[in-house]
Each structure stands twice: as structure tokens, then as C-alpha cells.
PDB file of C-alpha atoms in Angstrom:
ATOM      1  CA  LYS Q   4     123.124 100.159 100.842  1.00 53.00           C
ATOM      2  CA  HIS Q   5     120.892 101.408  98.010  1.00 55.00           C
ATOM      3  CA  GLY Q   6     119.370 104.280  99.940  1.00 65.00           C
ATOM      4  CA  TYR Q   7     115.995 102.955 101.054  1.00 65.00           C
ATOM      5  CA  GLU Q   8     114.376 101.227 103.988  1.00 64.00           C
ATOM      6  CA  PHE Q   9     110.942  99.831 104.810  1.00 65.00           C
ATOM      7  CA  GLY Q  10     109.295  97.922 107.628  1.00 66.00           C
ATOM      8  CA  ILE Q  11     109.437  94.133 107.443  1.00 64.00           C
ATOM      9  CA  VAL Q  12     106.281  92.494 108.766  1.00 60.00           C
ATOM     10  CA  LYS Q  13     106.513  89.606 111.214  1.00 58.00           C
ATOM     11  CA  GLY Q  14     106.947  86.428 109.181  1.00 54.00           C
ATOM     12  CA  GLY Q  15     108.096  88.302 106.067  1.00 56.00           C
ATOM     13  CA  LYS Q  16     111.244  87.012 104.396  1.00 51.00           C
ATOM     14  CA  ILE Q  17     113.822  88.329 101.962  1.00 54.00           C
ATOM     15  CA  ILE Q  18     113.745  85.605  99.303  1.00 54.00           C
ATOM     16  CA  GLU Q  19     116.569  86.712  97.043  1.00 51.00           C
ATOM     17  CA  TYR Q  20     119.298  89.310  96.847  1.00 54.00           C
ATOM     18  CA  ARG Q  21     120.492  89.230  93.246  1.00 55.00           C
ATOM     19  CA  ILE Q  22     123.794  89.477  91.444  1.00 50.00           C
ATOM     20  CA  ARG Q  23     125.297  92.964  91.456  1.00 57.00           C
ATOM     21  CA  ASP Q  24     123.181  93.614  94.555  1.00 63.00           C
ATOM     22  CA  ASP Q  25     120.630  95.635  92.576  1.00 79.00           C
ATOM     23  CA  THR Q  26     117.470  93.610  93.252  1.00 80.00           C
ATOM     24  CA  VAL Q  27     115.741  92.412  96.405  1.00 79.00           C
ATOM     25  CA  VAL Q  28     112.755  90.042  96.358  1.00 79.00           C
ATOM     26  CA  TYR Q  29     110.640  90.098  99.511  1.00 77.00           C
ATOM     27  CA  ALA Q  30     107.680  87.927 100.572  1.00 77.00           C
ATOM     28  CA  PRO Q  31     105.635  89.849 103.178  1.00 75.00           C
ATOM     29  CA  GLN Q  32     103.577  86.754 104.023  1.00 74.00           C
ATOM     30  CA  GLY Q  33     106.607  84.472 104.212  1.00 69.00           C
ATOM     31  CA  ILE Q  34     108.184  82.183 101.656  1.00 67.00           C
ATOM     32  CA  PRO Q  35     105.493  80.666  99.427  1.00 59.00           C
ATOM     33  CA  ASN Q  36     105.109  76.882  99.323  1.00 61.00           C
ATOM     34  CA  PRO Q  37     102.330  75.815  96.901  1.00 59.00           C
ATOM     35  CA  GLN Q  38     101.910  72.540  98.842  1.00 64.00           C
ATOM     36  CA  ASP Q  39     101.181  74.392 102.105  1.00 60.00           C
ATOM     37  CA  PRO Q  40      98.382  76.984 101.909  1.00 55.00           C
ATOM     38  CA  SER Q  41      99.415  78.520 105.249  1.00 55.00           C
ATOM     39  CA  SER Q  42     102.890  79.329 103.860  1.00 50.00           C
ATOM     40  CA  GLY Q  43     101.824  82.468 102.028  1.00 50.00           C
ATOM     41  CA  ALA Q  44     101.557  80.823  98.591  1.00 57.00           C
ATOM     42  CA  ASP Q  45      98.698  83.198  97.742  1.00 71.00           C
ATOM     43  CA  GLY Q  46     100.563  86.160  99.169  1.00 78.00           C
ATOM     44  CA  PRO Q  47     102.275  89.009  97.404  1.00 85.00           C
ATOM     45  CA  ILE Q  48     105.831  89.142  96.160  1.00 84.00           C
ATOM     46  CA  VAL Q  49     107.656  92.471  96.290  1.00 85.00           C
ATOM     47  CA  THR Q  50     110.571  93.144  93.938  1.00 88.00           C
ATOM     48  CA  ILE Q  51     112.748  96.202  94.523  1.00 87.00           C
ATOM     49  CA  ARG Q  52     115.220  97.164  91.792  1.00 88.00           C
ATOM     50  CA  VAL Q  53     117.737  99.971  91.953  1.00 88.00           C
ATOM     51  CA  GLY Q  54     119.706 101.199  88.964  1.00 89.00           C
ATOM     52  CA  ASN Q  55     120.636 103.945  86.569  1.00 90.00           C
ATOM     53  CA  LYS Q  56     121.242 104.156  82.829  1.00 90.00           C
ATOM     54  CA  LYS Q  57     124.815 102.901  83.257  1.00 90.00           C
ATOM     55  CA  THR Q  58     123.773  99.739  85.114  1.00 85.00           C
ATOM     56  CA  ASP Q  59     120.307  99.156  83.614  1.00 86.00           C
ATOM     57  CA  PRO Q  60     119.391 100.374  80.105  1.00 86.00           C
ATOM     58  CA  ASP Q  61     115.679 100.284  81.039  1.00 87.00           C
ATOM     59  CA  CYS Q  62     116.191 103.104  83.565  1.00 91.00           C
ATOM     60  CA  GLU Q  63     115.561 106.785  82.914  1.00 94.00           C
ATOM     61  CA  ASP Q  64     117.342 109.796  84.417  1.00 94.00           C
ATOM     62  CA  SER Q  65     114.227 111.570  85.704  1.00 95.00           C
ATOM     63  CA  LEU Q  66     110.596 111.013  86.650  1.00 96.00           C
ATOM     64  CA  ASP Q  67     109.512 113.068  83.634  1.00 96.00           C
ATOM     65  CA  GLU Q  68     111.449 110.727  81.309  1.00 96.00           C
ATOM     66  CA  TRP Q  69     109.934 107.689  83.034  1.00 95.00           C
ATOM     67  CA  PHE Q  70     106.448 109.174  82.830  1.00 96.00           C
ATOM     68  CA  GLY Q  71     106.812 109.953  79.120  1.00 94.00           C
ATOM     69  CA  LYS Q  72     108.096 106.453  78.388  1.00 92.00           C
ATOM     70  CA  LEU Q  73     105.283 104.788  80.374  1.00 93.00           C
ATOM     71  CA  LYS Q  74     102.609 107.054  78.872  1.00 92.00           C
ATOM     72  CA  ALA Q  75     103.814 106.173  75.362  1.00 90.00           C
ATOM     73  CA  ASP Q  76     103.837 102.461  76.249  1.00 85.00           C
ATOM     74  CA  SER Q  77     100.425 102.522  77.939  1.00 80.00           C
ATOM     75  CA  ASP Q  78      98.542 102.389  74.627  1.00 80.00           C
ATOM     76  CA  SER Q  79     100.061  99.009  73.776  1.00 82.00           C
ATOM     77  CA  SER Q  80     100.614  97.524  77.246  1.00 84.00           C
ATOM     78  CA  PRO Q  81      98.538  96.554  80.290  1.00 87.00           C
ATOM     79  CA  ILE Q  82      99.447  99.762  82.207  1.00 90.00           C
ATOM     80  CA  THR Q  83      96.512 101.435  83.981  1.00 90.00           C
ATOM     81  CA  GLU Q  84      96.076 104.168  86.581  1.00 93.00           C
ATOM     82  CA  LEU Q  85      99.363 105.845  85.586  1.00 95.00           C
ATOM     83  CA  ARG Q  86      99.949 108.951  87.680  1.00 95.00           C
ATOM     84  CA  LYS Q  87     102.503 111.064  89.468  1.00 97.00           C
ATOM     85  CA  THR Q  88     102.066 111.397  93.206  1.00 95.00           C
ATOM     86  CA  VAL Q  89     103.992 112.174  96.386  1.00 94.00           C
ATOM     87  CA  LEU Q  90     104.716 109.366  98.842  1.00 90.00           C
ATOM     88  CA  ASN Q  91     106.262 110.149 102.222  1.00 88.00           C
ATOM     89  CA  GLY Q  92     107.466 113.496 100.907  1.00 90.00           C
ATOM     90  CA  THR Q  93     109.059 112.138  97.710  1.00 90.00           C
ATOM     91  CA  GLU Q  94     107.586 112.492  94.223  1.00 94.00           C
ATOM     92  CA  CYS Q  95     107.052 109.205  92.406  1.00 95.00           C
ATOM     93  CA  ILE Q  96     105.111 107.506  89.635  1.00 97.00           C
ATOM     94  CA  THR Q  97     102.653 104.740  90.355  1.00 95.00           C
ATOM     95  CA  PHE Q  98     100.590 102.484  88.097  1.00 95.00           C
ATOM     96  CA  HIS Q  99      98.898  99.101  87.847  1.00 93.00           C
ATOM     97  CA  ASN Q 100      99.822  96.298  85.480  1.00 92.00           C
ATOM     98  CA  THR Q 101      97.622  93.219  84.937  1.00 91.00           C
ATOM     99  CA  GLU Q 102      98.691  90.378  82.666  1.00 89.00           C
ATOM    100  CA  MET Q 103      98.728  86.624  82.245  1.00 90.00           C
ATOM    101  CA  GLN Q 104     101.944  85.016  83.471  1.00 84.00           C
ATOM    102  CA  GLU Q 105     103.183  81.471  83.297  1.00 83.00           C
ATOM    103  CA  ILE Q 106     103.423  80.208  86.869  1.00 76.00           C
ATOM    104  CA  ASP Q 107     104.226  76.584  86.030  1.00 78.00           C
ATOM    105  CA  ALA Q 108     104.803  74.585  82.857  1.00 85.00           C
ATOM    106  CA  GLY Q 109     101.718  75.183  80.727  1.00 86.00           C
ATOM    107  CA  GLN Q 110      99.833  76.895  83.565  1.00 85.00           C
ATOM    108  CA  LYS Q 111      99.012  80.601  83.419  1.00 88.00           C
ATOM    109  CA  GLU Q 112      97.546  82.932  85.997  1.00 86.00           C
ATOM    110  CA  GLU Q 113      96.351  86.518  85.813  1.00 88.00           C
ATOM    111  CA  ARG Q 114      98.644  88.631  88.007  1.00 89.00           C
ATOM    112  CA  THR Q 115      98.176  92.233  89.113  1.00 90.00           C
ATOM    113  CA  ALA Q 116     100.995  94.497  90.206  1.00 92.00           C
ATOM    114  CA  ARG Q 117     101.206  98.004  91.547  1.00 94.00           C
ATOM    115  CA  ILE Q 118     104.485  99.628  90.632  1.00 95.00           C
ATOM    116  CA  TYR Q 119     106.150 102.656  92.220  1.00 94.00           C
ATOM    117  CA  ILE Q 120     109.080 104.451  90.601  1.00 96.00           C
ATOM    118  CA  PHE Q 121     111.278 106.969  92.407  1.00 94.00           C
ATOM    119  CA  VAL Q 122     114.204 108.822  90.819  1.00 94.00           C
ATOM    120  CA  VAL Q 123     116.753 110.695  92.920  1.00 90.00           C
ATOM    121  CA  ASN Q 124     120.004 111.979  91.384  1.00 90.00           C
ATOM    122  CA  ALA Q 125     119.383 109.892  88.225  1.00 91.00           C
ATOM    123  CA  LYS Q 126     119.087 106.702  90.328  1.00 90.00           C
ATOM    124  CA  THR Q 127     115.841 104.762  89.892  1.00 92.00           C
ATOM    125  CA  THR Q 128     114.238 102.771  92.684  1.00 90.00           C
ATOM    126  CA  LEU Q 129     111.399 100.607  91.334  1.00 92.00           C
ATOM    127  CA  ILE Q 130     109.061  98.726  93.666  1.00 92.00           C
ATOM    128  CA  ARG Q 131     106.749  96.073  92.211  1.00 92.00           C
ATOM    129  CA  TRP Q 132     104.084  94.587  94.517  1.00 90.00           C
ATOM    130  CA  GLU Q 133     102.501  91.605  92.757  1.00 90.00           C
ATOM    131  CA  THR Q 134      99.977  88.900  93.515  1.00 88.00           C
ATOM    132  CA  SER Q 135      97.296  86.917  91.729  1.00 86.00           C
ATOM    133  CA  THR Q 136      94.556  89.254  90.529  1.00 88.00           C
ATOM    134  CA  GLY Q 137      91.994  87.460  92.692  1.00 86.00           C
ATOM    135  CA  ASN Q 138      94.050  88.166  95.826  1.00 86.00           C
ATOM    136  CA  PHE Q 139      95.240  91.686  95.038  1.00 84.00           C
ATOM    137  CA  ARG Q 140      92.568  93.523  97.058  1.00 85.00           C
ATOM    138  CA  LYS Q 141      92.945  91.036  99.932  1.00 85.00           C
ATOM    139  CA  PHE Q 142      96.554  92.139 100.452  1.00 84.00           C
ATOM    140  CA  GLU Q 143      96.300  95.777  99.338  1.00 83.00           C
ATOM    141  CA  HIS Q 144      96.256  97.031 102.937  1.00 80.00           C
ATOM    142  CA  LYS Q 145      99.631  95.296 103.464  1.00 80.00           C
ATOM    143  CA  LEU Q 146     101.006  97.125 100.420  1.00 80.00           C
ATOM    144  CA  ASN Q 147      99.785 100.414 101.873  1.00 80.00           C
ATOM    145  CA  GLU Q 148     101.414  99.606 105.234  1.00 82.00           C
ATOM    146  CA  MET Q 149     104.718  98.764 103.563  1.00 80.00           C
ATOM    147  CA  MET Q 150     104.676 101.876 101.403  1.00 82.00           C
ATOM    148  CA  ASP Q 151     103.765 104.041 104.413  1.00 82.00           C
ATOM    149  CA  SER Q 152     106.998 102.802 106.023  1.00 78.00           C
ATOM    150  CA  PHE Q 153     109.107 103.155 102.844  1.00 78.00           C
ATOM    151  CA  LYS Q 154     111.786 105.845 103.003  1.00 77.00           C
ATOM    152  CA  LEU Q 155     114.463 106.943 100.590  1.00 71.00           C
ATOM    153  CA  LEU Q 156     117.545 107.775 102.631  1.00 62.00           C
TER     154      LEU Q 156
END
């Protein structure tokens, strides 16, 4: 519907499909259950957002605008490894973001995310792959597999 597809790994689940149909949340290791370690509780969460300036004021009309905005923000935010690249024949921006996030009342955890941004015809597709910092490298090969299968249609 939003012009992308990617391979779903066995056991992976779509957790949420949000209002206005602009966001999908996907758990490649299955739906996390903190009480059951085998449920993928340590696994990554992938958020895919699609929008444009009319539907999401945070969006930009081009990769150059996104890059300029992120570069300007990188001095005062946890953005690292900001670069333009080509993925499966499509130019995109990718970067890392590491920050403390509240995961439960009064409990914080350091989380690392790799973000990909694609812009085609002024429509942004943003993919955020996130997990606890301690587990990021453990699941990085799964991120690479998913992104190798990712296609803008």
C-alpha cells in the first residue's frame, strides 16, 4: 500500500499498524514478552513510517533536505555515522542513534537504532531498527538480511 516490501522472517510478527495507516511496527524475533526470554524480549523492534510534509511535519521533500536537517541536528543529538548511501539501487540516508529510553516506570535502558531514510517523489519512508545497545551487534545480521530484501515499489 505504501510502496515497499521486505522479507518477513519465520516467527516475525507485525505488532501494530497505526492510525492513518502510516506506521508499521514489526518484531523480527516475534512478539516480546519480558516474562518469557524465548519470546524475543531482547530482540529488535522495527518501525516503518511513511509520510510527506502534508501528513507529517517532520518529513522533508528530498534526501538533501533530510541530510541537511540531520547534519545540523547531529551536533546536539545522539546521531552518529550519518551518511548517504545506495541500498538495493535506491539512494538513502543511514545513521545510528543511541540514547537512554524509559522502558518501564522509573527504569531506563540504553537503546541503539539504525535508521534508514528514503525519499521518492517527496514521500519519505523511514525505517528504524532498534534494540538494547548490548544486543545490537547480536541482531545486526538480521537487520542486514531484512534491508537486503527491502524494496521500494
